[in-house]
Amino acid sequence: MKLVERADAIATLDGLLASAVCGKGRIAVIAGAVASGKTELLHTYADRAVDRDALAITAIGADTERDLPFGVLTQLLLDAPLVAEEQQRAMNLLYEGARADDCDHKIDPQIVHALGTILLELSHRYPLIVAVDDIDRADRQSLVCLSYLARRARFAPILLLFTQTEQGRRDEIGFEMEALWRPPHGSRIVLPALSAEAVRELAASQVGEADAERLVPAWQHLSGGSPMLLRGLLDDHREAPAAVTAAGSEPVTGEHFARAVVSCLHRTNVRVRRVAQGLAVCADVTLLDQLVQVDDAQISQAVRTLTTIGVLSGGAFRHPAARAAVLADLDELDRVDLFGRAAVLAHRGGACSTVVAAHLVGAGEVNGVWALPVLEDAARQSLREGQVAAAVRYLQLALRACTDSQRRARITAALVRAEWRINPSAPTGYLPELAAALRGGQLRGVDALVLTKALLWHGQFAEAREAFELIGAHHGDADAETRAELVITRPLMLATYPSFRPLLHPGTQPPVAMPTVSTSHRLSAATALAGVLRDGPSERATTVAERILRNSRLDEMSLDTVESALLTLTYGGCPASAAGWCDTFVDEARMRRSPSRQARLAAIRAEISMRLGDLVGARQRATDALTVLPSSSWGVAVGGPLAVLIMANTATGDFGTVRDHLDQPVPEEMFQTRFGLHYLYARGRHSLAIGELPLALRDFRRCGQLAAQWGMDTPGLVPWRVDAAETLLRMNSPEQAQQLVAEQLNRCGDGQPRVRAMALRLYAACGELRHRPMFLRQSADLHNGGDDYELARTLVDLTEALRALGESRRVRLIARRARATAEKVGALPLLNGLKMEAGWDEEESADAISPIVAVAVLSEAEHRVAALAAAGYSNREISEKLYITVSTVEQHLTRTYRKLNVARRGDLPASLSPDYSASV
């Protein structure tokens, strides 16, 4: 090793060898912590003996061979280049010595003298290096022989080179030998832990200067300066993918590091290993003496050793990977024993339930009736803190250990709730057991409702109906919490599973007060959503939803609350407001590592993006939802994200991808839910886009029939009449189309500007050509700041209407704006339809004035007039909108042309802040 700390050691050894070659034998001991590099230094120096005209013979001490007489000396003699006669003599002496030791446990001095003489004679042929690694682990007989040799080495060309672990074995013979390697004939070389500079030098030689400079502080801390641990870290770094080791990333702690930790431990004694195992199981040092059954003094000594070898720092593992490596090295019986006793000790000591439960899970078994309530309480606490995986482990262990049928039902219901937050398909295996418990009377109250919700999600509607009937039969005996949950369930079911309306007991009245603030919020949010789907948007529902979202977090029971409030805003005509809230909760779900919640919120965000005309965002978020949670886990709710993907890809012209989505099997029961309406509507829009008009009309009418049947035929859910009217218009049935559009307009209040704008576009298409621009401008005004995709469709229709009326000047203005909007959302079919529009000039478009420049040089009044002029409005129409005279409009436009250096209104930028026209 070319390390600064090793240079002085090499120089010292060179000096000792030089004296030995001259017939003045020397003794050297290289001391250091386990895996401190002393072994490597010994073997490196022994390998270089030839360069110094010397002969090296080596041996290794081991705990497993301490009871093997003459074990180390046998290794040395076998490594020595003895002639056959000497070799046979040596083997005979070793045999006789071992037999004598077995008989009377005494070492024959004559045998010791004879064996020592063989090595002394060998040294007179060529200078000899006798190198023994881990001398403190050598057998007793070999130590006696080496002591004999050490006392005579000063008169022979011999260098006795040993390594010794600090805090290693100290028996009588060991102390005797220690006296021999003191000056002037001996030296003790202590190897310290690697310094930062040594770590950097070694790391740079293996992984390069850049990574070495960046990671040296972390590597030095994780390795504690131990060369063995450092090499493990470097090996893991080299083998890791580039993305894992990129700048800014944490050091990689993989298999090599784990093996290095275990190797370090196995080079210590049994007591040190036991303390390390105890610390890995239980970090509470006050319980350690009882856990590993070692006294405090020995524990302190073991902790110092573990700190010296780089495994511990401050009495704790330097990295969780080191702890995991120690635990993985435990055999099954030791693991069960240690974790089991740790659980009992922690419970008796008053530790919190999560600490005790973690020990019980480590043991993998429960011994004692006290453990079940501890596991249940720990699961509840973990769920509150967002530690869902831990809660699942606690409940799974509790379920395995529980034999009481009623308690098993309760634990199973809690397990379903917990696993649901990770993956709704995970707990499906428990549903038959819960259904049997419900029929047998062991499952009651809130836990029974958990079963019904899971059955509904997975489309098991027959079983869900049976469950509802059984719950209804015991409604009178329900406690306050169950009655509250039943009241909350009714509006939730009406909003999502409206086909179950007959089972929802409309006469049920809520209690005077909800048991908690959380349940009150859930009821308010669910009631607001059901009201919006039944009666349309209202200011009160919007206010309630926003108030609830301001006061909600994604704790154990709040996802229903958040979903209901977000959907109230989305279906209530406020998707822009819902978007900001939804982004906040998606981030929280990601931080809490709750895949199920993250996916469900992503699906809602995708629907919001679709209503804002953000086709790319809608497609990405729907894809995220189906990636975080696979389609098989969505049950009947898969219709939500699939519908968005179908509509977004249809709008962007990616019909091949749409076909792939439509080929994906969906549960038949989905069409009995709100998600089925979204799916039918999306499928109809795709059929309309590709010209399959009868299929499109069938899906739109089916939407209408189901929505009316379920009492949720509101424009904010699915505006099926608009698309059915467009289909009928293309099927040459303008009267029926106009009737549907008129009906849709009558149903649209002030709270549904998006759907009203969509209906006005179709109303214009059904009417006379000369009236179309007026209705289309009204539609565009309603869309500004809202659904950009529908705005682009309106502008395309306005372009065609103006071209048919021969208004070529306005055609050019509107076509430019239509193209800019279609490009913004990525609507390729609309762009393709605009390519051949009269007056469009690609070169002029490239030279258009930047809207940023326009905003900078125009006054507010000029900007308002210019925005409307760029949108295609005439001077008189602008004067009526802004309540100014035509002359004032002309003056503003004249100054605008001069400031922007343009000759006519056709040169005004199409994207000149059209929000001005929407605000008047």
Tab-separated table of C-alpha atoms in Angstrom, residues 41-345:
chain	number	residue	atom	x	y	z
A	41	LEU	CA	1.604	-4.913	5.458
A	42	LEU	CA	3.041	-8.159	6.839
A	43	HIS	CA	2.435	-10.114	3.646
A	44	THR	CA	3.628	-7.245	1.475
A	45	TYR	CA	6.901	-7.113	3.370
A	46	ALA	CA	7.281	-10.881	3.352
A	47	ASP	CA	6.790	-10.931	-0.423
A	48	ARG	CA	9.557	-8.390	-0.792
A	49	ALA	CA	12.056	-10.520	1.215
A	50	VAL	CA	13.715	-11.783	-1.974
A	51	ASP	CA	14.599	-8.195	-2.913
A	52	ARG	CA	16.544	-8.042	0.338
A	53	ASP	CA	18.305	-11.423	-0.156
A	54	ALA	CA	16.216	-13.019	2.578
A	55	LEU	CA	13.815	-15.952	2.884
A	56	ALA	CA	10.323	-15.518	4.336
A	57	ILE	CA	8.203	-18.277	5.849
A	58	THR	CA	4.652	-17.425	6.937
A	59	ALA	CA	1.815	-18.676	9.125
A	60	ILE	CA	-1.588	-17.426	10.301
A	61	GLY	CA	-3.103	-17.730	13.755
A	62	ALA	CA	-6.798	-18.535	14.007
A	63	ASP	CA	-9.315	-18.931	16.807
A	64	THR	CA	-10.469	-22.235	15.355
A	65	GLU	CA	-6.931	-23.694	15.656
A	66	ARG	CA	-6.001	-22.512	19.127
A	67	ASP	CA	-6.544	-25.998	20.453
A	68	LEU	CA	-4.498	-27.590	17.651
A	69	PRO	CA	-1.038	-28.291	19.137
A	70	PHE	CA	1.828	-26.782	17.130
A	71	GLY	CA	-0.606	-25.574	14.465
A	72	VAL	CA	1.221	-22.314	13.660
A	73	LEU	CA	4.656	-23.885	13.865
A	74	THR	CA	3.526	-26.626	11.497
A	75	GLN	CA	2.551	-23.966	8.939
A	76	LEU	CA	6.007	-22.364	9.255
A	77	LEU	CA	7.901	-25.618	8.834
A	78	LEU	CA	5.794	-26.688	5.869
A	79	ASP	CA	6.529	-23.308	4.262
A	80	ALA	CA	10.279	-23.644	4.909
A	81	PRO	CA	12.541	-24.998	2.103
A	82	LEU	CA	13.848	-27.927	4.177
A	83	VAL	CA	15.560	-30.903	2.630
A	84	ALA	CA	13.640	-34.162	2.809
A	85	GLU	CA	15.598	-35.406	5.792
A	86	GLU	CA	15.001	-32.202	7.757
A	87	GLN	CA	11.361	-32.151	6.749
A	88	GLN	CA	10.837	-35.690	8.024
A	89	ARG	CA	12.655	-34.877	11.277
A	90	ALA	CA	10.489	-31.788	11.789
A	91	MET	CA	7.251	-33.707	11.202
A	92	ASN	CA	8.348	-36.425	13.638
A	93	LEU	CA	9.095	-33.823	16.309
A	94	LEU	CA	5.713	-32.155	15.790
A	95	TYR	CA	3.980	-35.513	16.076
A	96	GLU	CA	5.810	-36.453	19.251
A	97	GLY	CA	5.182	-33.032	20.771
A	98	ALA	CA	1.455	-33.166	20.053
A	99	ARG	CA	1.162	-36.687	21.477
A	100	ALA	CA	3.013	-35.745	24.628
A	101	ASP	CA	0.802	-32.716	25.106
A	102	ASP	CA	-2.313	-34.840	24.757
A	103	CYS	CA	-1.081	-37.245	27.424
A	104	ASP	CA	0.031	-34.968	30.257
A	105	HIS	CA	-0.712	-31.438	28.913
A	106	LYS	CA	2.966	-30.565	29.184
A	107	ILE	CA	5.313	-29.403	26.455
A	108	ASP	CA	8.573	-31.350	26.250
A	109	PRO	CA	11.485	-28.792	26.383
A	110	GLN	CA	13.649	-31.066	24.256
A	111	ILE	CA	11.105	-31.016	21.460
A	112	VAL	CA	10.867	-27.211	21.708
A	113	HIS	CA	14.682	-26.991	21.529
A	114	ALA	CA	14.860	-29.339	18.534
A	115	LEU	CA	12.169	-27.481	16.581
A	116	GLY	CA	13.807	-24.112	17.316
A	117	THR	CA	17.160	-25.475	16.232
A	118	ILE	CA	15.741	-26.430	12.822
A	119	LEU	CA	14.728	-22.821	12.168
A	120	LEU	CA	18.012	-21.428	13.562
A	121	GLU	CA	19.995	-23.730	11.275
A	122	LEU	CA	17.863	-22.613	8.348
A	123	SER	CA	18.695	-18.954	9.104
A	124	HIS	CA	22.426	-19.650	8.749
A	125	ARG	CA	21.861	-20.698	5.156
A	126	TYR	CA	20.100	-17.426	4.271
A	127	PRO	CA	18.651	-14.585	6.342
A	128	LEU	CA	15.229	-15.653	7.557
A	129	ILE	CA	11.986	-13.754	8.068
A	130	VAL	CA	9.530	-15.663	10.262
A	131	ALA	CA	6.169	-13.929	9.655
A	132	VAL	CA	3.113	-14.866	11.750
A	133	ASP	CA	-0.180	-13.071	11.241
A	134	ASP	CA	-2.452	-12.741	14.312
A	135	ILE	CA	0.084	-14.023	16.819
A	136	ASP	CA	-2.484	-13.429	19.567
A	137	ARG	CA	-4.563	-16.242	18.057
A	138	ALA	CA	-1.783	-18.797	17.868
A	139	ASP	CA	-1.922	-22.067	19.775
A	140	ARG	CA	-0.105	-22.331	23.117
A	141	GLN	CA	2.530	-24.827	21.941
A	142	SER	CA	3.553	-22.697	18.956
A	143	LEU	CA	3.835	-19.632	21.204
A	144	VAL	CA	6.261	-21.552	23.467
A	145	CYS	CA	8.411	-22.490	20.486
A	146	LEU	CA	8.358	-18.954	19.081
A	147	SER	CA	9.326	-17.604	22.524
A	148	TYR	CA	12.293	-19.993	22.502
A	149	LEU	CA	13.257	-18.774	19.032
A	150	ALA	CA	12.837	-15.128	20.020
A	151	ARG	CA	15.256	-15.476	22.916
A	152	ARG	CA	17.939	-16.802	20.578
A	153	ALA	CA	17.144	-14.632	17.574
A	154	ARG	CA	19.488	-11.828	18.673
A	155	PHE	CA	22.455	-14.073	17.793
A	156	ALA	CA	21.143	-15.229	14.378
A	157	PRO	CA	20.201	-13.601	11.063
A	158	ILE	CA	16.480	-13.801	11.814
A	159	LEU	CA	13.692	-11.219	11.731
A	160	LEU	CA	10.650	-12.388	13.685
A	161	LEU	CA	7.691	-10.411	12.277
A	162	PHE	CA	4.304	-10.741	13.990
A	163	THR	CA	0.968	-8.968	13.780
A	164	GLN	CA	-1.224	-8.512	16.798
A	165	THR	CA	-4.721	-7.144	17.220
A	166	GLU	CA	-4.974	-4.362	19.748
A	167	GLN	CA	-7.033	-5.452	22.769
A	168	GLY	CA	-6.223	-9.000	21.675
A	169	ARG	CA	-5.229	-12.057	23.754
A	170	ARG	CA	-3.097	-11.461	26.829
A	171	ASP	CA	-2.149	-14.746	28.509
A	172	GLU	CA	1.056	-15.527	30.355
A	173	ILE	CA	2.987	-16.676	27.349
A	174	GLY	CA	1.753	-13.670	25.435
A	175	PHE	CA	3.143	-11.328	28.073
A	176	GLU	CA	6.419	-13.220	28.017
A	177	MET	CA	6.711	-12.690	24.310
A	178	GLU	CA	5.780	-9.043	24.627
A	179	ALA	CA	8.810	-8.596	26.853
A	180	LEU	CA	11.033	-9.984	24.079
A	181	TRP	CA	10.057	-7.465	21.392
A	182	ARG	CA	10.916	-4.403	23.412
A	183	PRO	CA	13.979	-2.292	22.429
A	184	PRO	CA	16.789	-2.619	21.713
A	185	HIS	CA	16.183	-5.937	19.970
A	186	GLY	CA	12.488	-5.477	19.189
A	187	SER	CA	10.046	-2.862	17.946
A	188	ARG	CA	6.296	-2.403	18.221
A	189	ILE	CA	4.763	-0.700	15.197
A	190	VAL	CA	1.235	0.592	15.786
A	191	LEU	CA	-0.876	1.271	12.671
A	192	PRO	CA	-3.413	4.054	13.209
A	193	ALA	CA	-6.695	4.413	11.329
A	194	LEU	CA	-6.391	5.885	7.846
A	195	SER	CA	-6.322	9.666	7.751
A	196	ALA	CA	-8.414	11.699	5.328
A	197	GLU	CA	-5.375	12.127	3.086
A	198	ALA	CA	-4.711	8.374	3.077
A	199	VAL	CA	-8.358	7.677	2.272
A	200	ARG	CA	-8.240	10.190	-0.567
A	201	GLU	CA	-5.032	8.677	-1.996
A	202	LEU	CA	-6.346	5.113	-1.895
A	203	ALA	CA	-9.740	6.133	-3.292
A	204	ALA	CA	-8.213	8.176	-6.092
A	205	SER	CA	-6.135	5.216	-7.204
A	206	GLN	CA	-9.264	3.080	-7.593
A	207	VAL	CA	-12.164	5.361	-8.548
A	208	GLY	CA	-10.527	8.533	-9.849
A	209	GLU	CA	-9.732	11.953	-8.427
A	210	ALA	CA	-13.182	13.519	-8.928
A	211	ASP	CA	-15.168	10.910	-6.996
A	212	ALA	CA	-12.425	10.657	-4.378
A	213	GLU	CA	-12.485	14.396	-3.634
A	214	ARG	CA	-16.283	14.413	-3.437
A	215	LEU	CA	-16.769	11.347	-1.252
A	216	VAL	CA	-13.686	11.251	0.978
A	217	PRO	CA	-15.450	12.758	4.048
A	218	ALA	CA	-18.306	10.262	3.796
A	219	TRP	CA	-16.020	7.296	3.093
A	220	GLN	CA	-13.759	8.167	6.001
A	221	HIS	CA	-16.736	8.389	8.340
A	222	LEU	CA	-18.371	5.158	7.124
A	223	SER	CA	-15.119	3.175	7.238
A	224	GLY	CA	-13.752	4.705	10.445
A	225	GLY	CA	-10.371	4.664	8.700
A	226	SER	CA	-10.450	0.859	8.319
A	227	PRO	CA	-8.756	-0.208	5.070
A	228	MET	CA	-10.977	-3.281	4.804
A	229	LEU	CA	-14.212	-1.319	5.144
A	230	LEU	CA	-12.898	1.349	2.801
A	231	ARG	CA	-12.090	-1.248	0.145
A	232	GLY	CA	-15.632	-2.597	0.481
A	233	LEU	CA	-17.041	0.886	-0.118
A	234	LEU	CA	-14.769	1.444	-3.103
A	235	ASP	CA	-15.721	-1.907	-4.633
A	236	ASP	CA	-19.419	-1.069	-4.235
A	237	HIS	CA	-18.816	2.326	-5.825
A	238	ARG	CA	-17.038	0.849	-8.828
A	239	GLU	CA	-19.746	-1.739	-9.490
A	240	ALA	CA	-22.723	0.599	-9.009
A	241	PRO	CA	-24.501	2.104	-12.067
A	242	ALA	CA	-23.351	5.566	-13.099
A	243	ALA	CA	-26.686	7.126	-12.116
A	244	VAL	CA	-26.253	5.846	-8.552
A	245	THR	CA	-22.739	7.261	-8.187
A	246	ALA	CA	-23.502	10.573	-9.909
A	247	ALA	CA	-22.499	13.876	-8.347
A	248	GLY	CA	-24.594	14.721	-5.327
A	249	SER	CA	-25.435	11.122	-4.548
A	250	GLU	CA	-24.762	9.339	-1.274
A	251	PRO	CA	-21.974	6.723	-0.964
A	252	VAL	CA	-23.016	3.259	-2.113
A	253	THR	CA	-23.177	0.666	0.666
A	254	GLY	CA	-23.727	-2.694	-0.975
A	255	GLU	CA	-22.654	-6.304	-0.746
A	256	HIS	CA	-18.914	-5.612	-0.601
A	257	PHE	CA	-19.306	-3.260	2.342
A	258	ALA	CA	-21.589	-5.735	4.126
A	259	ARG	CA	-19.075	-8.561	3.639
A	260	ALA	CA	-16.288	-6.310	4.926
A	261	VAL	CA	-18.267	-5.540	8.090
A	262	VAL	CA	-18.897	-9.225	8.727
A	263	SER	CA	-15.263	-10.068	8.016
A	264	CYS	CA	-14.125	-7.457	10.535
A	265	LEU	CA	-16.419	-8.920	13.185
A	266	HIS	CA	-15.262	-12.467	12.561
A	267	ARG	CA	-11.680	-11.363	13.214
A	268	THR	CA	-12.657	-10.325	16.740
A	269	ASN	CA	-13.525	-12.602	19.645
A	270	VAL	CA	-16.881	-14.113	20.517
A	271	ARG	CA	-17.666	-11.524	23.163
A	272	VAL	CA	-17.123	-8.592	20.797
A	273	ARG	CA	-19.282	-10.234	18.162
A	274	ARG	CA	-22.043	-10.839	20.696
A	275	VAL	CA	-22.042	-7.198	21.758
A	276	ALA	CA	-22.197	-6.117	18.110
A	277	GLN	CA	-25.159	-8.417	17.562
A	278	GLY	CA	-26.852	-7.060	20.670
A	279	LEU	CA	-26.402	-3.465	19.487
A	280	ALA	CA	-27.778	-4.410	16.076
A	281	VAL	CA	-30.894	-5.834	17.726
A	282	CYS	CA	-31.384	-3.224	20.460
A	283	ALA	CA	-29.896	0.262	20.382
A	284	ASP	CA	-30.817	0.851	24.031
A	285	VAL	CA	-27.452	0.318	25.763
A	286	THR	CA	-29.156	0.190	29.176
A	287	LEU	CA	-30.616	-3.194	28.202
A	288	LEU	CA	-27.479	-4.524	26.538
A	289	ASP	CA	-26.007	-6.332	29.548
A	290	GLN	CA	-29.255	-8.257	30.098
A	291	LEU	CA	-29.652	-8.939	26.399
A	292	VAL	CA	-26.195	-10.377	25.645
A	293	GLN	CA	-25.463	-11.500	29.226
A	294	VAL	CA	-22.107	-9.752	29.404
A	295	ASP	CA	-21.054	-7.488	32.272
A	296	ASP	CA	-20.710	-3.722	31.840
A	297	ALA	CA	-16.901	-3.706	31.851
A	298	GLN	CA	-16.701	-6.263	29.073
A	299	ILE	CA	-19.380	-4.397	27.095
A	300	SER	CA	-17.366	-1.179	27.361
A	301	GLN	CA	-14.247	-3.007	26.171
A	302	ALA	CA	-16.169	-4.555	23.261
A	303	VAL	CA	-17.643	-1.182	22.264
A	304	ARG	CA	-14.135	0.329	22.218
A	305	THR	CA	-12.956	-2.520	19.988
A	306	LEU	CA	-15.902	-2.104	17.638
A	307	THR	CA	-15.209	1.627	17.481
A	308	THR	CA	-11.516	1.028	16.778
A	309	ILE	CA	-12.228	-1.340	13.890
A	310	GLY	CA	-14.572	1.224	12.281
A	311	VAL	CA	-17.946	-0.434	12.840
A	312	LEU	CA	-19.274	1.852	15.589
A	313	SER	CA	-19.098	5.566	16.261
A	314	GLY	CA	-20.396	7.048	19.484
A	315	GLY	CA	-21.761	3.669	20.543
A	316	ALA	CA	-23.924	3.306	17.404
A	317	PHE	CA	-23.416	1.811	13.959
A	318	ARG	CA	-21.868	4.221	11.503
A	319	HIS	CA	-24.436	3.307	8.840
A	320	PRO	CA	-27.683	1.270	8.753
A	321	ALA	CA	-26.007	-1.005	6.207
A	322	ALA	CA	-23.474	-2.066	8.846
A	323	ARG	CA	-26.283	-2.934	11.262
A	324	ALA	CA	-28.110	-4.833	8.516
A	325	ALA	CA	-24.949	-6.816	7.746
A	326	VAL	CA	-24.579	-7.845	11.389
A	327	LEU	CA	-28.233	-8.918	11.558
A	328	ALA	CA	-27.952	-10.851	8.296
A	329	ASP	CA	-24.996	-12.778	9.745
A	330	LEU	CA	-27.095	-14.034	12.672
A	331	ASP	CA	-28.304	-17.598	12.435
A	332	GLU	CA	-32.030	-18.211	12.818
A	333	LEU	CA	-31.950	-19.390	16.437
A	334	ASP	CA	-29.800	-16.486	17.596
A	335	ARG	CA	-32.035	-14.008	15.752
A	336	VAL	CA	-35.224	-15.311	17.340
A	337	ASP	CA	-33.603	-15.466	20.769
A	338	LEU	CA	-32.078	-11.980	20.717
A	339	PHE	CA	-35.083	-10.182	19.240
A	340	GLY	CA	-37.485	-12.082	21.469
A	341	ARG	CA	-35.590	-11.189	24.631
A	342	ALA	CA	-35.169	-7.600	23.418
A	343	ALA	CA	-38.954	-7.324	23.008
A	344	VAL	CA	-39.579	-8.594	26.532
A	345	LEU	CA	-36.924	-6.301	28.027
